[in-house]
PDB file of C-alpha atoms in Angstrom:
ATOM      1  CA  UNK O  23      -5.376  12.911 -23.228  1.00  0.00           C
ATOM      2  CA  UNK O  24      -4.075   9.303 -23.044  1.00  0.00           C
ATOM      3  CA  UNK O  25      -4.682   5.757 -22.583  1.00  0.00           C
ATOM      4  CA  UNK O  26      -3.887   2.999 -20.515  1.00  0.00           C
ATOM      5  CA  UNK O  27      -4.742  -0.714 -19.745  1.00  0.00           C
ATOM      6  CA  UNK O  28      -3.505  -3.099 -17.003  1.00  0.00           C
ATOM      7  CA  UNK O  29      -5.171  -4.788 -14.068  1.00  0.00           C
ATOM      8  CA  UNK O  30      -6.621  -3.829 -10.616  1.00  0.00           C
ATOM      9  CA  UNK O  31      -7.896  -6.016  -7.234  1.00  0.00           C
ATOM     10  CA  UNK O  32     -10.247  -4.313  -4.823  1.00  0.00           C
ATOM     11  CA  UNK O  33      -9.938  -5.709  -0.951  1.00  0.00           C
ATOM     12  CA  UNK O  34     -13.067  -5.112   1.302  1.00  0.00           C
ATOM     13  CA  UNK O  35     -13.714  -6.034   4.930  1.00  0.00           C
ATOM     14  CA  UNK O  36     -16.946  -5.932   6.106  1.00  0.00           C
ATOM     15  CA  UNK O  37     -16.701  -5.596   9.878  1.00  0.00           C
ATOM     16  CA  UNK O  38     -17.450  -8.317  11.855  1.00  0.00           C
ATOM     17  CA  UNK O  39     -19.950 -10.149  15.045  1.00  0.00           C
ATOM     18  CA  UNK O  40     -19.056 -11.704  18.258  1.00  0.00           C
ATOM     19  CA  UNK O  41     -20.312 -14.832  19.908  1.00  0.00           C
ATOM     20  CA  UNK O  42     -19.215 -15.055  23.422  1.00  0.00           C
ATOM     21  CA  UNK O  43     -18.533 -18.057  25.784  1.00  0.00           C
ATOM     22  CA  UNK O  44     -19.110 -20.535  23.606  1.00  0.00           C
ATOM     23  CA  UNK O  45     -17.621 -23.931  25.017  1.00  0.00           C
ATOM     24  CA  UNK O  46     -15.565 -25.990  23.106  1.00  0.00           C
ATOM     25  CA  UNK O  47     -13.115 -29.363  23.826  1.00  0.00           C
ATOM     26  CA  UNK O  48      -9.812 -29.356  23.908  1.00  0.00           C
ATOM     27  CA  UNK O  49      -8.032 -33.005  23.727  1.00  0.00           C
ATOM     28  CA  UNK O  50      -9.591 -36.173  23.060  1.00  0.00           C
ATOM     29  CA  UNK O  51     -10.719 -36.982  26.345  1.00  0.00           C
ATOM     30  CA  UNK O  52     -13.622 -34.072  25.778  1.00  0.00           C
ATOM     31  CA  UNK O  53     -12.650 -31.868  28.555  1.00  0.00           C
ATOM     32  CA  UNK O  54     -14.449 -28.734  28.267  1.00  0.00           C
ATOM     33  CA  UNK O  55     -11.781 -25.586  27.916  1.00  0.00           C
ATOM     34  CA  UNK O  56     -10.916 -23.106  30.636  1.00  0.00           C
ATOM     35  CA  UNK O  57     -12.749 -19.612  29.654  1.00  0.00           C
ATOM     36  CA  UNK O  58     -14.363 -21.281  26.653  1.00  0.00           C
ATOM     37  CA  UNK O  59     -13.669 -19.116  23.240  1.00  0.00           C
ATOM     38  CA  UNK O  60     -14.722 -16.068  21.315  1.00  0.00           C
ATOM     39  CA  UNK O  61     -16.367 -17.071  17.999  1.00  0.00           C
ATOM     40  CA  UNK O  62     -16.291 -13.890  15.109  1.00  0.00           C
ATOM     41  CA  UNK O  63     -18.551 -13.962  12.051  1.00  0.00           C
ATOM     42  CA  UNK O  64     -16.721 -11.903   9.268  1.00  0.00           C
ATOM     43  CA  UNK O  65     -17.721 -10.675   5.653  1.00  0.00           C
ATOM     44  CA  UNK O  66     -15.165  -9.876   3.452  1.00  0.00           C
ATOM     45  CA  UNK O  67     -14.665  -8.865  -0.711  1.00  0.00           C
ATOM     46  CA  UNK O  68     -12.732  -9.641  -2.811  1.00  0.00           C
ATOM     47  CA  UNK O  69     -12.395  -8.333  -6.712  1.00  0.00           C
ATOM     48  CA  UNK O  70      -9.589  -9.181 -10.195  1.00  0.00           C
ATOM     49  CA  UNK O  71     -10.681  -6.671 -12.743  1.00  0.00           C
ATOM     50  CA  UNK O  72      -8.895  -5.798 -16.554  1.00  0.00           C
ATOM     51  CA  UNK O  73      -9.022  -1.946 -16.769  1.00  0.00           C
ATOM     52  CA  UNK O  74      -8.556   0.198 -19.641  1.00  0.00           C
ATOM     53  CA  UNK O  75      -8.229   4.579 -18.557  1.00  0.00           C
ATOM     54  CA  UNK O  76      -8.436   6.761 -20.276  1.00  0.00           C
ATOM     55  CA  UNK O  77      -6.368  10.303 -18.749  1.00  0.00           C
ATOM     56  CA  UNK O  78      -7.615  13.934 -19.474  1.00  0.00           C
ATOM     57  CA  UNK O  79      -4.275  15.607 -18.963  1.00  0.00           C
ATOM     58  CA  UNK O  80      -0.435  14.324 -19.921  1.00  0.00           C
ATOM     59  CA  UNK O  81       2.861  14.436 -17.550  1.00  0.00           C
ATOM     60  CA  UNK O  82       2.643  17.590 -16.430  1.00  0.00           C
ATOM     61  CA  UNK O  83      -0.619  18.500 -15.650  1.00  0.00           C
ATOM     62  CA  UNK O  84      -1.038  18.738 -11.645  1.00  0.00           C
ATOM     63  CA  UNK O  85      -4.841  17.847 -11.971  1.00  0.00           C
ATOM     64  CA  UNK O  86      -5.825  14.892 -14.099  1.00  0.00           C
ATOM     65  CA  UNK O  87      -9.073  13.828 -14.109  1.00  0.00           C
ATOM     66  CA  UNK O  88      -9.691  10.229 -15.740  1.00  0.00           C
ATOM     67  CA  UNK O  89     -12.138   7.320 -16.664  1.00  0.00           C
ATOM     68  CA  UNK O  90     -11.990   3.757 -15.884  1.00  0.00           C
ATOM     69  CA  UNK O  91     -13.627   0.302 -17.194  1.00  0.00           C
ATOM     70  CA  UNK O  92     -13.831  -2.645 -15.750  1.00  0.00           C
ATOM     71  CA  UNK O  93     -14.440  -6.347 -16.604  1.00  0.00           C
ATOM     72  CA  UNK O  94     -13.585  -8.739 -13.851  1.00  0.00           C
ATOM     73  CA  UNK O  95     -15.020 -10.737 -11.087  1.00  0.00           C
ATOM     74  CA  UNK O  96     -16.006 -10.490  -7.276  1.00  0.00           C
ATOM     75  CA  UNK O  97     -15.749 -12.668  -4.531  1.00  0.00           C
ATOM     76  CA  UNK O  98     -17.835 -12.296  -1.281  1.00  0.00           C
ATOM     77  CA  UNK O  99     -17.214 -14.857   1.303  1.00  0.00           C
ATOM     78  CA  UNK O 100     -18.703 -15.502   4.932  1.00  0.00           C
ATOM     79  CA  UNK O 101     -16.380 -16.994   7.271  1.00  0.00           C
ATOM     80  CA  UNK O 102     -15.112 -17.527  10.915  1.00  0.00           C
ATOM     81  CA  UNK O 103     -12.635 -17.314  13.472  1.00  0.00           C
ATOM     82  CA  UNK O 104     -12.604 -19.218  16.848  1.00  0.00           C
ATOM     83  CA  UNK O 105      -9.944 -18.009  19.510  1.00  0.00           C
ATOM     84  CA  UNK O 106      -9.778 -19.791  22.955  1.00  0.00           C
ATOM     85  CA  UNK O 107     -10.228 -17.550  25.733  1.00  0.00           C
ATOM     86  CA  UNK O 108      -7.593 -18.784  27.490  1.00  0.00           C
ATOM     87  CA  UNK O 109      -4.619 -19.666  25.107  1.00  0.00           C
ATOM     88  CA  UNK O 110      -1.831 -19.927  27.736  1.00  0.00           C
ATOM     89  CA  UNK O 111      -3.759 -22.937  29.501  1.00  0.00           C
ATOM     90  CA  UNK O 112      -3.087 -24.967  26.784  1.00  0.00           C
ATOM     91  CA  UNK O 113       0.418 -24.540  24.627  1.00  0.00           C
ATOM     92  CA  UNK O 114      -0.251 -27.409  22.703  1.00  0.00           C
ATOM     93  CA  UNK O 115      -3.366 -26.540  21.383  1.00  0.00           C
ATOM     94  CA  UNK O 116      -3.985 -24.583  18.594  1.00  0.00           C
ATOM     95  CA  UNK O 117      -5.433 -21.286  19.801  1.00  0.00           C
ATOM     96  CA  UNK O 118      -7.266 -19.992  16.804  1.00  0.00           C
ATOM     97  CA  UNK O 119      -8.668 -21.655  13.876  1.00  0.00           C
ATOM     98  CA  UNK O 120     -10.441 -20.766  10.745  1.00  0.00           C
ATOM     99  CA  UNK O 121     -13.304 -22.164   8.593  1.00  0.00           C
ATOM    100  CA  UNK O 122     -13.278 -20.820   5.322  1.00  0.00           C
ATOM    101  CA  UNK O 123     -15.887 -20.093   2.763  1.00  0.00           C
ATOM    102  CA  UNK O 124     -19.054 -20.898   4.966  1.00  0.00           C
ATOM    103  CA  UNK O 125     -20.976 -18.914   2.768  1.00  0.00           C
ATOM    104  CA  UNK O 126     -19.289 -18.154  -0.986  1.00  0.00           C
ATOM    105  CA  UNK O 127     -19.955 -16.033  -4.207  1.00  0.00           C
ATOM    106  CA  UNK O 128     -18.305 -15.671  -7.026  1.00  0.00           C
ATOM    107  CA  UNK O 129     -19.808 -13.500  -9.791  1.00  0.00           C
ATOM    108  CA  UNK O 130     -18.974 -11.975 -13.230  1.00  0.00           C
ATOM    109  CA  UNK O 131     -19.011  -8.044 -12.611  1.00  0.00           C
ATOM    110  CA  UNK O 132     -18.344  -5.309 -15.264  1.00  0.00           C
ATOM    111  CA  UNK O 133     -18.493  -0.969 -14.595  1.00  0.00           C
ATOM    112  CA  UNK O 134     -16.407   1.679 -14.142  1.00  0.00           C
ATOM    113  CA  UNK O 135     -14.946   5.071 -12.531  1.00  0.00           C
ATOM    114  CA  UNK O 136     -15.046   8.425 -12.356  1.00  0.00           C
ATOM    115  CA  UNK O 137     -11.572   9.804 -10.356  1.00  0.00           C
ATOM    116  CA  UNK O 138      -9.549  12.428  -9.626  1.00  0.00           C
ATOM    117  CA  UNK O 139      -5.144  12.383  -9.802  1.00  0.00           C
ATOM    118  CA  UNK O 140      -3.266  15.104  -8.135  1.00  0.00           C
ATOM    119  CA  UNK O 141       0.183  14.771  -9.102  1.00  0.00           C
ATOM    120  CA  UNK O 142       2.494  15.782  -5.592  1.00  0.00           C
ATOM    121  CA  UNK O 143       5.976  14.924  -7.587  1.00  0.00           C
ATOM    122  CA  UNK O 144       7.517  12.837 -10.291  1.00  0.00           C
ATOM    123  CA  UNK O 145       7.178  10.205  -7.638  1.00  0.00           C
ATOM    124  CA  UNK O 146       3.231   9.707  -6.990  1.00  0.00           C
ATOM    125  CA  UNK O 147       0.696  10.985  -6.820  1.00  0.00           C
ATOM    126  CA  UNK O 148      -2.398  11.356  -4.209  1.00  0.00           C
ATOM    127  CA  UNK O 149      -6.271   9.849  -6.233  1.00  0.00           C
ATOM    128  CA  UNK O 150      -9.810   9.335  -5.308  1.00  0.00           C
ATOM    129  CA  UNK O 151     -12.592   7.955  -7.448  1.00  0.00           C
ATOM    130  CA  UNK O 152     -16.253   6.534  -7.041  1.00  0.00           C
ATOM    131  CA  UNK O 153     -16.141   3.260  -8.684  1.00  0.00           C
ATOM    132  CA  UNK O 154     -19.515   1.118  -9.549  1.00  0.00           C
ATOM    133  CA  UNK O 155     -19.937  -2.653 -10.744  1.00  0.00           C
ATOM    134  CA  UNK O 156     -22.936  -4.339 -11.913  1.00  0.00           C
ATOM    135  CA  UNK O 157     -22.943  -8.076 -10.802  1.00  0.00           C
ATOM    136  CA  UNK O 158     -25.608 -11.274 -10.972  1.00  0.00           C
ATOM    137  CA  UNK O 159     -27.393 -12.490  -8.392  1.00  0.00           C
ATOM    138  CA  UNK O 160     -25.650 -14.652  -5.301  1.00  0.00           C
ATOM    139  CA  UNK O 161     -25.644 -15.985  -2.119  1.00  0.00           C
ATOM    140  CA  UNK O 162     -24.724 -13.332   0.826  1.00  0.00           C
ATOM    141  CA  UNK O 163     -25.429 -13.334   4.507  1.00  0.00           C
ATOM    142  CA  UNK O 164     -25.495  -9.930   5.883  1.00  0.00           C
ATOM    143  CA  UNK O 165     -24.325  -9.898   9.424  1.00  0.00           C
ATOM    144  CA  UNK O 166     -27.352  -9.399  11.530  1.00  0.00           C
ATOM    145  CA  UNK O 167     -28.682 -12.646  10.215  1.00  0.00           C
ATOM    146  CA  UNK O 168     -25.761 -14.534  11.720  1.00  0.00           C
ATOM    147  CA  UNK O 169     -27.343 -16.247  15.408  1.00  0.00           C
ATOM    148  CA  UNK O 170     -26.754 -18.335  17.923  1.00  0.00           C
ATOM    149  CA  UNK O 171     -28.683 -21.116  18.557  1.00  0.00           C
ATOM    150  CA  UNK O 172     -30.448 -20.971  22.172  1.00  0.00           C
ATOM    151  CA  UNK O 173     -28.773 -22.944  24.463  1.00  0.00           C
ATOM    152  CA  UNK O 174     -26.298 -24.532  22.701  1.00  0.00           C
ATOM    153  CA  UNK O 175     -22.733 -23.771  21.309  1.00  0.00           C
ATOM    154  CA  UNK O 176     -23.394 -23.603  17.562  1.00  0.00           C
ATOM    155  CA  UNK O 177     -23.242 -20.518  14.865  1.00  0.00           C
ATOM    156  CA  UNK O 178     -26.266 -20.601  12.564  1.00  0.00           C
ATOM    157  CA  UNK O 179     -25.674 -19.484   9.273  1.00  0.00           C
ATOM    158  CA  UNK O 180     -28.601 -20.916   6.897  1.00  0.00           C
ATOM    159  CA  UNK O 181     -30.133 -17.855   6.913  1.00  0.00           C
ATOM    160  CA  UNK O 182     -28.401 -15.900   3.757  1.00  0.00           C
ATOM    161  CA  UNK O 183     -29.906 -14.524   0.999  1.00  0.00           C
ATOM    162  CA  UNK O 184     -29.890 -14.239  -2.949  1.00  0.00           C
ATOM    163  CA  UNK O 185     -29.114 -10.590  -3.554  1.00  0.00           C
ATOM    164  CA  UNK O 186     -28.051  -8.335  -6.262  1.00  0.00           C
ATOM    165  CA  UNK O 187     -24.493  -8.842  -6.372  1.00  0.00           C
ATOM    166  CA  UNK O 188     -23.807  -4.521  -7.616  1.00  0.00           C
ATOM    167  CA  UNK O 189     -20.829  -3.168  -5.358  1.00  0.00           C
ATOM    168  CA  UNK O 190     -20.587   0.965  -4.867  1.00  0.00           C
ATOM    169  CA  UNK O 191     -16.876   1.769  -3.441  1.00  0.00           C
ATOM    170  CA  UNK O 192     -15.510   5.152  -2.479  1.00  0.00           C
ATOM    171  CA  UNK O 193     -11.199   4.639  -3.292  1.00  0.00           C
ATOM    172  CA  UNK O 194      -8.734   7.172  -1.570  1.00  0.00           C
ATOM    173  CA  UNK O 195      -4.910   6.117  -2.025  1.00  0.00           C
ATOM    174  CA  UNK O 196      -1.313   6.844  -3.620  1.00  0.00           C
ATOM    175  CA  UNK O 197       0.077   5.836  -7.023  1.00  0.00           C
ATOM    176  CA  UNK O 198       3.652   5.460  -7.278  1.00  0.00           C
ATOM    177  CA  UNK O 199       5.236   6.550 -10.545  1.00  0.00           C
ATOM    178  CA  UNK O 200       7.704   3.474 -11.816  1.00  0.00           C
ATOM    179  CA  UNK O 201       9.075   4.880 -14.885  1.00  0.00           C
ATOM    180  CA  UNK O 202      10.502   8.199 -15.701  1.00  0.00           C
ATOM    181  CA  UNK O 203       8.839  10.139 -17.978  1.00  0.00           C
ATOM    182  CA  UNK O 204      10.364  10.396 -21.647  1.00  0.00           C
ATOM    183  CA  UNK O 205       9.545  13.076 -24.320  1.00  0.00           C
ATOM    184  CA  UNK O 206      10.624  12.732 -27.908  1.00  0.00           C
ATOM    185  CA  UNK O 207      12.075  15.893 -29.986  1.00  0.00           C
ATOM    186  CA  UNK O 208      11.952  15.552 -34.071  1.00  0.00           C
ATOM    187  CA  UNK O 209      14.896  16.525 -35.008  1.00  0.00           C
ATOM    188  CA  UNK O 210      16.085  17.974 -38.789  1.00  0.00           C
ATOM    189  CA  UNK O 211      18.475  15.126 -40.186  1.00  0.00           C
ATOM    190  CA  UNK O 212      21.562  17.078 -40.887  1.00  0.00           C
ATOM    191  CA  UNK O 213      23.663  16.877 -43.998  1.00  0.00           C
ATOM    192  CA  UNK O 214      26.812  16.856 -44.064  1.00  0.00           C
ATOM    193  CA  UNK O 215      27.914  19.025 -47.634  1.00  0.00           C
ATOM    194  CA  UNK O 216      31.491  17.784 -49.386  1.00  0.00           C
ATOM    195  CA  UNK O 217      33.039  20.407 -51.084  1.00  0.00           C
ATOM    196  CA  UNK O 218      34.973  19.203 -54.364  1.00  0.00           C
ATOM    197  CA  UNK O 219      38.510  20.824 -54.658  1.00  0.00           C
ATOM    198  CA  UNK O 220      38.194  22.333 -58.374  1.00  0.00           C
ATOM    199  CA  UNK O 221      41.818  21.292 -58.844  1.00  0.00           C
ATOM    200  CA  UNK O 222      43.358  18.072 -57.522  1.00  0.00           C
ATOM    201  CA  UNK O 223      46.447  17.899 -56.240  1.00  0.00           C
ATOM    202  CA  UNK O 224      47.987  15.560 -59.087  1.00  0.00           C
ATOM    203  CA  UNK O 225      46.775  15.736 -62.464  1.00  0.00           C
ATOM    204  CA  UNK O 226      47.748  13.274 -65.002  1.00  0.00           C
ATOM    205  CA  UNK O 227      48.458  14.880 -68.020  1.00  0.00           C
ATOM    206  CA  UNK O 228      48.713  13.422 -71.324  1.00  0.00           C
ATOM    207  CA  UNK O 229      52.266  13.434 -72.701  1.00  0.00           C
ATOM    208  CA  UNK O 230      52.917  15.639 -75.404  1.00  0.00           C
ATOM    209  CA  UNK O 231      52.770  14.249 -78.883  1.00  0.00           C
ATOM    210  CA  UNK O 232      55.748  15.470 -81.584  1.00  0.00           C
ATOM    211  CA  UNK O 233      54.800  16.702 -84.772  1.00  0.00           C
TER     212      UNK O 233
END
């Protein structure tokens, strides 16, 4: 068993709707373009989570199951994409733009995981784990409740909802192994023993004294 800490971001997108035909102007003289444009709705996550795991197994165990917790945030955004149906009509026009953040959450999220590493070589290995955060309550708009407004050209998207912010994801993947792995052996300090000639090479001996 070990432990480990260090950080973790979750991408999610969450499909997507298409409005059709919708005019738009191109210029400033308000001439209507050419094949009009495709307008897409999308939902997308995004999540920055500390981790600390905690490993049932050590280097060489080919099966390691393990335990995560997290403490982080989420972000869920609405946004869209408008692409002119007929690009090539007008090079100096932009031919897809973006508005951001139409609808926006950010909320304070905290849970965990339950996974499973299979270790292919001292490379990487191959995991999968259920992971579930709790979160507050935020704005979303789901999708379906994205419409058009009859008989005009505009994208209505006042209809989103406070919901339960809690976020259930199924994680397949790879983790790549930076750092080789590094044992440690105790070894007996070894002494070296000096063995004391009982004679030395030169004495000095003490003149003798006459009597």
């Amino acid at each position: 068993m070990n432990f480990q800490v260090g950080a973790r971001m979750d991408f999610a997108s969450m499909q997507n709707r298409k409005f059709d035909s919708i005019q738009v102007e191109i210029g400033d003289n308000g001439e209507l373009a050419t094949g009009g444009a495709t307008v897409t709705s999308k939902n997308r996550m995004y999540g920055l989570f500390a981790f600390g795991r905690v490993n049932f197994g050590n280097d060489n165990s080919k099966l390691v199951p393990y335990v995560d917790l997290l403490i982080g945030h989420r972000n869920y955004t609405t946004y869209q994409l408008l692409d002119l149906n007929s690009p090539d009509l007008y090079p100096s026009a932009e031919s897809q733009s973006v508005t951001e953040r139409i609808v926006h959450t950010k909320r304070f999220h905290y849970g965990g995981s339950l996974g499973l590493s299979y270790r292919v070589s001292p490379a990487f290995s191959l995991e999968t784990s259920v992971t579930y955060t709790f979160g507050e309550t935020g704005a979303a708009l789901p999708l379906g409740d994205i419409e058009r407004l009859e008989g005009s050209n505009e994208i209505n998207y006042a209809n989103f909802q406070r919901v339960k912010t809690d976020m259930l994801l199924i994680n397949a993947g790879i983790r790549i192994h930076l750092f080789k792995k590094y044992s440690h052996t105790t070894k007996t300090p070894r002494t070296n023993n000096t063995n004391t000639p009982k004679n030395t090479r030169y004495k000095d001996t003490p003149p003798a004294q006459d009597t």
